[in-house]
Short mmCIF file of C-alpha atoms in Angstrom, two decimals:
data_model
loop_
_atom_site.label_atom_id
_atom_site.label_comp_id
_atom_site.label_asym_id
_atom_site.label_seq_id
_atom_site.Cartn_x
_atom_site.Cartn_y
_atom_site.Cartn_z
CA UNK A 7 0.00 0.00 0.00
CA UNK A 8 1.43 3.35 -1.02
CA UNK A 9 0.51 6.26 1.21
CA UNK A 10 0.50 9.88 0.13
CA UNK A 11 3.37 12.04 1.40
CA UNK A 12 2.85 13.46 4.86
CA UNK A 13 0.69 10.58 6.11
CA UNK A 14 1.21 7.78 8.59
CA UNK A 15 -0.47 4.39 8.88
CA UNK A 16 -1.46 3.37 12.41
CA UNK A 17 -3.12 0.28 13.92
CA UNK A 18 -2.37 -1.93 10.90
CA UNK A 19 -2.83 -5.67 11.52
CA UNK A 20 -2.64 -8.77 9.35
CA UNK A 21 -6.10 -9.95 10.39
CA UNK A 22 -9.01 -9.05 8.13
CA UNK A 23 -11.45 -9.37 11.06
CA UNK A 24 -10.00 -6.29 12.73
CA UNK A 25 -11.11 -2.76 11.85
CA UNK A 26 -9.46 -1.05 8.89
CA UNK A 27 -6.11 0.62 9.49
CA UNK A 28 -6.34 4.32 10.15
CA UNK A 29 -4.42 6.74 7.94
CA UNK A 30 -3.67 10.03 9.66
CA UNK A 31 -1.83 13.15 8.59
CA UNK A 32 1.58 13.50 10.20
CA UNK A 33 1.00 17.24 10.59
CA UNK A 34 -2.07 16.47 12.72
CA UNK A 35 0.06 14.18 14.94
CA UNK A 36 2.77 16.79 15.30
CA UNK A 37 0.22 19.46 16.11
CA UNK A 38 -1.31 17.30 18.87
CA UNK A 39 2.16 16.54 20.27
CA UNK A 40 3.11 20.23 20.14
CA UNK A 41 -0.10 21.21 21.95
CA UNK A 42 0.51 18.50 24.57
CA UNK A 43 4.08 19.80 25.02
CA UNK A 44 2.81 23.35 25.40
CA UNK A 45 0.32 22.19 28.05
CA UNK A 46 3.10 20.36 29.95
CA UNK A 47 5.17 23.52 29.76
CA UNK A 48 2.29 25.42 31.37
CA UNK A 49 1.95 22.81 34.12
CA UNK A 50 5.68 22.80 34.88
CA UNK A 51 6.22 26.48 34.20
CA UNK A 52 9.75 27.61 34.81
CA UNK A 53 10.17 29.77 37.89
CA UNK A 54 13.60 31.32 37.21
CA UNK A 55 13.70 33.06 40.57
CA UNK A 56 13.96 29.59 42.17
CA UNK A 57 17.31 29.30 40.41
CA UNK A 58 18.62 32.79 41.17
CA UNK A 59 17.67 34.13 37.72
CA UNK A 60 15.55 36.88 36.26
CA UNK A 61 13.63 36.37 33.03
CA UNK A 62 12.19 38.82 30.52
CA UNK A 63 9.61 36.95 28.42
CA UNK A 64 8.35 37.18 24.86
CA UNK A 65 10.52 40.00 23.55
CA UNK A 66 10.00 40.60 19.83
CA UNK A 67 13.27 40.49 17.91
CA UNK A 68 11.80 41.51 14.54
CA UNK A 69 9.66 44.46 13.58
CA UNK A 70 6.05 43.26 13.29
CA UNK A 71 7.04 39.98 14.97
CA UNK A 72 4.73 37.01 15.25
CA UNK A 73 4.54 35.00 18.53
CA UNK A 74 7.05 32.54 17.07
CA UNK A 75 9.51 35.41 16.53
CA UNK A 76 10.11 36.18 20.19
CA UNK A 77 12.81 35.41 22.70
CA UNK A 78 13.30 35.24 26.45
CA UNK A 79 16.33 36.68 28.25
CA UNK A 80 17.55 34.93 31.41
CA UNK A 81 20.20 36.52 33.61
CA UNK A 82 21.62 35.87 37.05
CA UNK A 83 20.08 38.09 39.74
CA UNK A 84 23.52 38.74 41.16
CA UNK A 85 26.77 38.94 39.28
CA UNK A 86 29.23 41.17 37.57
CA UNK A 87 28.05 44.08 35.47
CA UNK A 88 28.75 42.34 32.17
CA UNK A 89 28.47 38.63 31.55
CA UNK A 90 29.13 36.44 28.51
CA UNK A 91 26.06 35.64 26.40
CA UNK A 92 24.60 32.35 25.14
CA UNK A 93 22.11 32.50 22.28
CA UNK A 94 20.21 29.21 22.48
CA UNK A 95 18.11 27.70 19.65
CA UNK A 96 15.72 24.87 20.53
CA UNK A 97 15.57 21.61 18.62
CA UNK A 98 12.54 19.85 17.19
CA UNK A 99 13.23 18.95 13.54
CA UNK A 100 12.33 22.50 12.47
CA UNK A 101 8.69 21.49 13.02
CA UNK A 102 7.93 21.28 16.75
CA UNK A 103 8.95 22.57 20.20
CA UNK A 104 9.81 26.10 21.29
CA UNK A 105 11.76 28.24 23.72
CA UNK A 106 9.12 27.30 26.30
CA UNK A 107 9.92 23.59 25.95
CA UNK A 108 13.64 24.30 26.35
CA UNK A 109 13.66 26.60 29.39
CA UNK A 110 15.78 24.08 31.37
CA UNK A 111 18.69 24.77 29.02
CA UNK A 112 18.36 28.50 29.65
CA UNK A 113 18.34 27.86 33.40
CA UNK A 114 21.48 25.68 33.19
CA UNK A 115 23.42 28.32 31.25
CA UNK A 116 22.06 31.13 33.43
CA UNK A 117 23.14 29.37 36.62
CA UNK A 118 26.60 28.94 35.09
CA UNK A 119 26.91 32.74 34.88
CA UNK A 120 25.71 33.57 31.38
CA UNK A 121 23.05 35.91 30.08
CA UNK A 122 20.90 33.58 27.98
CA UNK A 123 18.87 34.57 24.92
CA UNK A 124 16.41 31.70 24.36
CA UNK A 125 14.98 32.04 20.84
CA UNK A 126 11.73 31.00 19.15
CA UNK A 127 11.79 30.78 15.36
CA UNK A 128 9.23 30.04 12.66
CA UNK A 129 8.57 26.34 12.12
CA UNK A 130 7.73 24.18 9.10
CA UNK A 131 5.93 23.04 7.19
CA UNK A 132 4.23 26.44 6.97
CA UNK A 133 7.55 28.31 7.12
CA UNK A 134 10.14 26.28 5.20
CA UNK A 135 13.81 27.10 4.79
CA UNK A 136 15.18 29.76 4.90
CA UNK A 137 12.60 31.16 7.39
CA UNK A 138 14.21 29.62 10.53
CA UNK A 139 17.67 30.86 9.49
CA UNK A 140 16.30 34.34 8.74
CA UNK A 141 14.83 34.37 12.26
CA UNK A 142 18.12 33.18 13.77
CA UNK A 143 19.95 36.00 11.98
CA UNK A 144 17.38 38.54 13.22
CA UNK A 145 17.67 37.23 16.81
CA UNK A 146 21.47 37.50 16.58
CA UNK A 147 21.24 41.09 15.30
CA UNK A 148 18.78 41.93 18.09
CA UNK A 149 21.17 40.42 20.64
CA UNK A 150 24.11 42.49 19.41
CA UNK A 151 22.03 45.67 19.72
CA UNK A 152 20.23 45.01 23.03
CA UNK A 153 22.02 42.45 25.23
CA UNK A 154 24.13 45.09 27.02
CA UNK A 155 20.88 46.41 28.51
CA UNK A 156 20.45 43.00 30.17
CA UNK A 157 24.00 42.88 31.54
CA UNK A 158 25.42 40.87 28.64
CA UNK A 159 28.66 41.51 26.82
CA UNK A 160 28.00 41.58 23.04
CA UNK A 161 31.70 40.87 22.38
CA UNK A 162 31.39 37.49 24.16
CA UNK A 163 28.63 35.54 22.41
CA UNK A 164 28.30 31.76 22.32
CA UNK A 165 25.86 30.13 19.88
CA UNK A 166 24.26 26.93 21.16
CA UNK A 167 21.43 24.55 20.37
CA UNK A 168 20.60 20.92 19.82
CA UNK A 169 19.28 19.10 16.77
CA UNK A 170 17.62 21.71 14.51
CA UNK A 171 18.86 24.39 16.91
CA UNK A 172 22.46 23.21 16.51
CA UNK A 173 21.96 23.43 12.75
CA UNK A 174 20.84 27.04 13.15
CA UNK A 175 23.74 27.84 15.49
CA UNK A 176 26.24 26.40 13.01
CA UNK A 177 24.62 28.16 10.04
CA UNK A 178 24.56 31.42 11.96
CA UNK A 179 28.24 31.05 12.88
CA UNK A 180 29.10 30.62 9.20
CA UNK A 181 26.78 33.42 8.05
CA UNK A 182 28.18 35.85 10.64
CA UNK A 183 31.59 35.58 8.97
CA UNK A 184 30.23 37.47 5.95
CA UNK A 185 28.82 40.96 5.58
#
């Protein structure tokens, strides 16, 4: 049986006496998983003050930004006047997850003495390449202009991420070598 692209076959059995297999759209599965992840994030909401951090939430890094073009800034409550900066990009195959699902990474870096810029970016399939990279570049430019106001040193920036986020961090590192 050949399935159309973007679909998944579930509950398939060899027995003809069992109900027909169900074909579902992968996008529908991902959307349900994303919504479930968002709900878990609400239930286990990060309380940065528990970890000695301050957080500024949902800062737009682009003019006319959408909700998926925002970032959070985490910084230690106490520390030197300027700290090195980590720009963190979440993973999720460029299709799922967000800065809200990856707040523990921001807390880990923040507790280690960094100002952390935790970035949301547009996701596929509705926003294919190069949209995520354009957002990463915009978040980087925003960081260079504004991080000093949060106690960060714009001359000491580390790019970090995992999975799709690591791809963005690497692409951004290469792109930042050119004007």
